[in-house]
Each structure stands twice: as C-alpha cells, then as structure tokens.
Amino acid sequence: MDDEIFSKYLKTESVFKDQQSLNQAWVPTSKQKIICRQNELKKLLLIHRPIIQTQGEFSTNTLVLGKGGIGKTVTIRYFGKRFREAVLKEDIKLTIEYYDCLQHRTKSSILRNISERLHYSAGHGYSDNEIMEQILKELIKRKESLLIILDEVHKLPPDDILSLLNASIGFGEQNTRFCIICISRESDWFKVDNEKISSRIQEVIKMQPYNKEESFEILQYRRNLAFRDGVLEDDVLELIADIVYEQKNMRTGIDIMRSCGLHADEQMTSTITPEMVLQSRESVSPSFRADILDNLSLHEHLTLWAIAAALKHTGNPFTKVDESFEFYKMKCEELGYKPHVQMSFRKYIRNLSSVKAIYKEYLNPTSEKKGRQIQIKLTDITPEKLCDYFEKRIPPKA
C-alpha cells in the first residue's frame, strides 16, 4: 500500500513549478523582483547610500513599521541582498546579517553570533559590552561595514535594544561602520519604545497595507513564479485578492495559494477551483490577528476564548451573550481567575467587535424575548484554531 502511494504521487506531475517561492522565508533572487514596494526600496537605498559614498565610514539606525503580512521582512531582506551586491562592486567590504528576535531574544545571543559570523571569536568570560567593543574595533580594523536586520525587534528587552542602537551611533571618536534596521509591527513597537530609544532612531519608514490593485498584481506575480501555466486562472486569483484586501494581509493570500496547490496535487487535478480557495481560507490562520490579540486585556482574551469555546461546543455558526458568558465563567474558574460581572462581559464584547475580532448583530425582539438579542460570530478564524491559540498562551493563574 505504501509503495502504491509513493509511486502514484511521485510519478504524477505537480501543479507547482516552484513551490519554494510560496514559503514564508522566500526572498527574491537577483533575477526576480519585489512588487509594489519600490518607494520603500528607494528610501532604504538613499538612507544607506553613504556606505558607498564614504567607503563604509557611516552608521545609521532605521526603523520599519507596519502591520503583519504586508511584506516588511521580504522587502528588507531583498534590499539587503541587492544592496550588498551593489556595494561589493565598489570594492567595499559589507556584511549583512538577519536576526529573527523570536529566535535571538537577547543582545548577548546576537553579539556572540555576530562574532562567529565575522570569524572572530570573542572568547569566554567577556561581558556583552566587551564583546560589542571588540566587534566594533574589528570592523574598524578591517575597514568593513556591518548591517544587521533585527526582525520582530520588540521581542528584545528595551535595554538591549537601546544598547545596540547606541553602539551603531558611535564608539569613542571613530565611526563604528555599524548600521541597524529594526522591523516591528507598530502596535508592538509602542510596548518597548521610550524617549531614549526614539532618540537613537535616525529614520522611520512606515509601510502601508496593499490596496486591491496591488494585491492582485503581487498575487499574479507570485502565481506565475509558483505554478504551471493554467493552474490558477485570473478569475480565481481575484477571489484570493479580495481576501487579501479585506484582511489587509498578503501572507494570508500566499498561504491560501500554497494550500490550494497542495490540495490540487492531493486530488491529482491540474486546476485550482473557487471551492479550493474557500476551503483553504478556513484552514489558513491569518498572522495579522496578532495585531488584534496583542492589544487585548486578559479578560478580553478570556471573553474571546469563551465565545470560541461556545461555538466549538455547540457547532453553531453563532452564539449569544448569555451562552458565551457561561463559558467565560467556566474558563475563569478553570484557570483560577475571578470572573467579572455580565455588564463588564458585555463591554468586552463591544470592544472585541470594535477591533473586528468578532461580528455582532442585533436580532429583532420576539414574543419570547422582549429585548434585542445579540448574535455573535467569529470573523475569519475557526473556533478550534482560536481555542488552540489560547490554550497555548493563557496559563492558569499562579
């Protein structure tokens, strides 16, 4: 049976031409391009052009802000790749390192990795400040520039961010040859930003979500890279573009395309249908939701979890305030939190509705129910996925 499965699927032609181009870590090659981010690329180039003009004796700190899923990371990584190619043609030494601060959560981790990347061992027993000093001295000695990209920079402690930004501005009387590009959602950056940190940022680039036409243009380009001709027609691609524009999240659209392609391969069909798009939309969890969830209070989290739990329990597409309030009290009791009164619970529902974490609609009074009833639905994520999300992130009260 296993041999039949391997033989069947390995010998069948895939709908994909280059599946890797739909991966989250994808960065365009020199022969490929970034769509609809030319203005941001131009700004980045103008900011860092002095590295070429001064033969590397230049330092600056840049902050790139924007919602999740709008191309911040891929744009910055593509810029770094192309800029390094241009700088090397001028016989200037430039090293560019990318750090995801979800993986490197401290200044110490980043500094020690930089030492290794520069093939320069700081040795054991050195403090972070001593390692930083050695790195900067080594850059000056080699006449080499270093540009580091700190993605999800808000995951670093504020003091660590400040220390890194300070180092790139100056060290002693010499230029450090050390530049930083920080990437963050705007809502996350506000959590770590302070007057000292802001004063160390020389340039801020705010990236906006794509409009409807840009969404389609980008998806069309990525479609042409990823799929064979005729697999994903424009009319079906329009459905995905509508979802991207509605959610202001390109990552969701790319994930839907990849999911649809895998689904088509599984069914051994050569085309992606509208039904596949709708089905994939249900399975793709949009990353932009972090923008919403990160700004909610504990009891707003518990309220949203209770709504998802009620929907999951009943299997209905909607729930009502009284029903979800019972699940809210159960969740609070289960986790050891004191539940708030129903009036507060209704306020949390209003707040969740205002940030579009839920939909609520009013039903007309009936002979059985005199007052207006509120019907509550989730927006674009399944109850199961939302329950899984909260189970991993809200611990019992200590």
Short mmCIF file of C-alpha atoms in Angstrom, two decimals, residues 91-238:
data_model
loop_
_atom_site.label_atom_id
_atom_site.label_comp_id
_atom_site.label_asym_id
_atom_site.label_seq_id
_atom_site.Cartn_x
_atom_site.Cartn_y
_atom_site.Cartn_z
CA ASP A 91 35.20 47.04 -3.60
CA ILE A 92 33.73 47.93 -0.21
CA LYS A 93 33.50 45.26 2.46
CA LEU A 94 29.97 44.83 3.80
CA THR A 95 28.47 42.04 5.87
CA ILE A 96 24.68 41.86 6.30
CA GLU A 97 23.17 39.63 8.98
CA TYR A 98 19.48 38.94 9.59
CA TYR A 99 18.22 38.10 13.08
CA ASP A 100 14.71 36.98 13.93
CA CYS A 101 14.35 38.12 17.53
CA LEU A 102 11.85 35.33 18.14
CA GLN A 103 14.93 33.10 17.92
CA HIS A 104 17.57 35.52 19.25
CA ARG A 105 15.84 37.06 22.27
CA THR A 106 18.82 38.82 23.87
CA LYS A 107 21.60 41.20 22.89
CA SER A 108 24.08 38.59 24.11
CA SER A 109 22.80 35.98 21.65
CA ILE A 110 23.05 38.44 18.76
CA LEU A 111 26.53 39.72 19.66
CA ARG A 112 28.01 36.25 20.04
CA ASN A 113 26.50 35.23 16.71
CA ILE A 114 27.98 38.33 15.05
CA SER A 115 31.40 37.37 16.42
CA GLU A 116 31.06 33.93 14.87
CA ARG A 117 29.84 35.35 11.54
CA LEU A 118 32.81 37.69 11.37
CA HIS A 119 35.06 34.68 12.07
CA TYR A 120 36.23 36.48 15.14
CA SER A 121 35.96 34.72 18.48
CA ALA A 122 35.28 36.91 21.49
CA GLY A 123 36.30 34.07 23.79
CA HIS A 124 34.69 33.10 27.08
CA GLY A 125 34.19 35.29 30.11
CA TYR A 126 33.60 38.54 28.24
CA SER A 127 30.64 40.77 29.04
CA ASP A 128 28.26 41.93 26.32
CA ASN A 129 29.81 45.41 26.36
CA GLU A 130 33.29 43.94 25.94
CA ILE A 131 32.12 41.79 23.04
CA MET A 132 30.48 44.81 21.43
CA GLU A 133 33.68 46.82 21.84
CA GLN A 134 35.74 44.04 20.26
CA ILE A 135 33.32 43.72 17.31
CA LEU A 136 33.41 47.45 16.60
CA LYS A 137 37.20 47.59 16.85
CA GLU A 138 37.44 44.63 14.49
CA LEU A 139 35.16 46.34 11.92
CA ILE A 140 37.29 49.49 12.01
CA LYS A 141 40.49 47.46 11.77
CA ARG A 142 39.21 45.54 8.73
CA LYS A 143 37.61 48.62 7.16
CA GLU A 144 34.47 46.53 6.94
CA SER A 145 30.85 47.65 7.41
CA LEU A 146 28.15 45.64 9.17
CA LEU A 147 24.40 45.99 8.64
CA ILE A 148 22.20 43.92 10.94
CA ILE A 149 18.47 43.42 10.44
CA LEU A 150 16.52 42.88 13.66
CA ASP A 151 13.12 41.41 12.78
CA GLU A 152 10.44 41.36 15.50
CA VAL A 153 12.80 43.65 17.40
CA HIS A 154 10.19 44.22 20.13
CA LYS A 155 10.99 40.71 21.42
CA LEU A 156 14.28 42.06 22.76
CA PRO A 157 14.33 43.74 26.20
CA PRO A 158 14.22 47.56 25.82
CA ASP A 159 17.65 47.93 27.47
CA ASP A 160 19.13 45.52 24.91
CA ILE A 161 17.57 47.47 22.03
CA LEU A 162 18.98 50.72 23.42
CA SER A 163 22.44 49.22 23.85
CA LEU A 164 22.56 48.02 20.23
CA LEU A 165 21.27 51.34 18.90
CA ASN A 166 23.85 53.21 20.97
CA ALA A 167 26.66 51.11 19.51
CA SER A 168 25.69 51.91 15.94
CA ILE A 169 25.80 55.67 16.56
CA GLY A 170 29.36 55.96 17.73
CA PHE A 171 32.18 54.39 19.65
CA GLY A 172 34.88 56.62 21.01
CA GLU A 173 35.95 59.15 18.40
CA GLN A 174 35.68 56.78 15.44
CA ASN A 175 32.79 55.81 13.23
CA THR A 176 31.53 52.34 14.03
CA ARG A 177 30.68 51.17 10.46
CA PHE A 178 27.67 49.55 12.12
CA CYS A 179 24.10 50.05 10.80
CA ILE A 180 20.83 48.60 12.10
CA ILE A 181 17.41 48.11 10.51
CA CYS A 182 14.70 47.29 13.07
CA ILE A 183 11.42 45.72 11.92
CA SER A 184 8.24 45.64 14.01
CA ARG A 185 4.50 45.98 13.99
CA GLU A 186 3.61 49.48 15.12
CA SER A 187 1.45 48.19 17.99
CA ASP A 188 4.33 46.02 19.24
CA TRP A 189 6.93 48.78 18.93
CA PHE A 190 4.95 51.04 21.25
CA LYS A 191 5.42 48.46 24.02
CA VAL A 192 9.22 48.84 24.03
CA ASP A 193 9.69 52.37 22.71
CA ASN A 194 10.77 55.16 25.03
CA GLU A 195 12.37 58.58 24.72
CA LYS A 196 15.93 57.23 24.80
CA ILE A 197 15.25 54.59 22.16
CA SER A 198 13.40 57.04 19.88
CA SER A 199 16.30 59.49 20.05
CA ARG A 200 18.63 56.80 18.65
CA ILE A 201 16.45 56.14 15.57
CA GLN A 202 17.51 58.34 12.65
CA GLU A 203 14.97 57.18 10.05
CA VAL A 204 11.45 55.71 10.26
CA ILE A 205 9.71 54.02 7.33
CA LYS A 206 6.01 53.23 7.76
CA MET A 207 4.73 50.59 5.34
CA GLN A 208 1.03 50.57 4.46
CA PRO A 209 -1.17 47.57 3.53
CA TYR A 210 -1.62 46.89 -0.19
CA ASN A 211 -4.68 48.23 -1.99
CA LYS A 212 -6.92 45.99 -4.13
CA GLU A 213 -4.98 46.51 -7.38
CA GLU A 214 -1.61 46.00 -5.70
CA SER A 215 -2.86 42.83 -4.00
CA PHE A 216 -3.86 41.31 -7.34
CA GLU A 217 -0.60 42.40 -9.03
CA ILE A 218 1.53 40.79 -6.31
CA LEU A 219 -0.50 37.58 -6.25
CA GLN A 220 -0.32 37.41 -10.04
CA TYR A 221 3.48 37.68 -9.94
CA ARG A 222 3.82 35.08 -7.20
CA ARG A 223 1.35 32.83 -9.05
CA ASN A 224 3.50 32.99 -12.19
CA LEU A 225 6.59 32.03 -10.18
CA ALA A 226 4.96 29.19 -8.25
CA PHE A 227 2.51 27.43 -10.60
CA ARG A 228 2.47 25.94 -14.04
CA ASP A 229 0.50 27.78 -16.72
CA GLY A 230 -3.27 27.40 -16.45
CA VAL A 231 -3.32 26.08 -12.88
CA LEU A 232 -4.66 29.25 -11.22
CA GLU A 233 -6.72 31.43 -13.54
CA ASP A 234 -7.20 35.16 -13.01
CA ASP A 235 -10.87 34.89 -12.02
CA VAL A 236 -9.98 32.50 -9.18
CA LEU A 237 -6.98 34.64 -8.26
CA GLU A 238 -9.39 37.58 -7.89
#
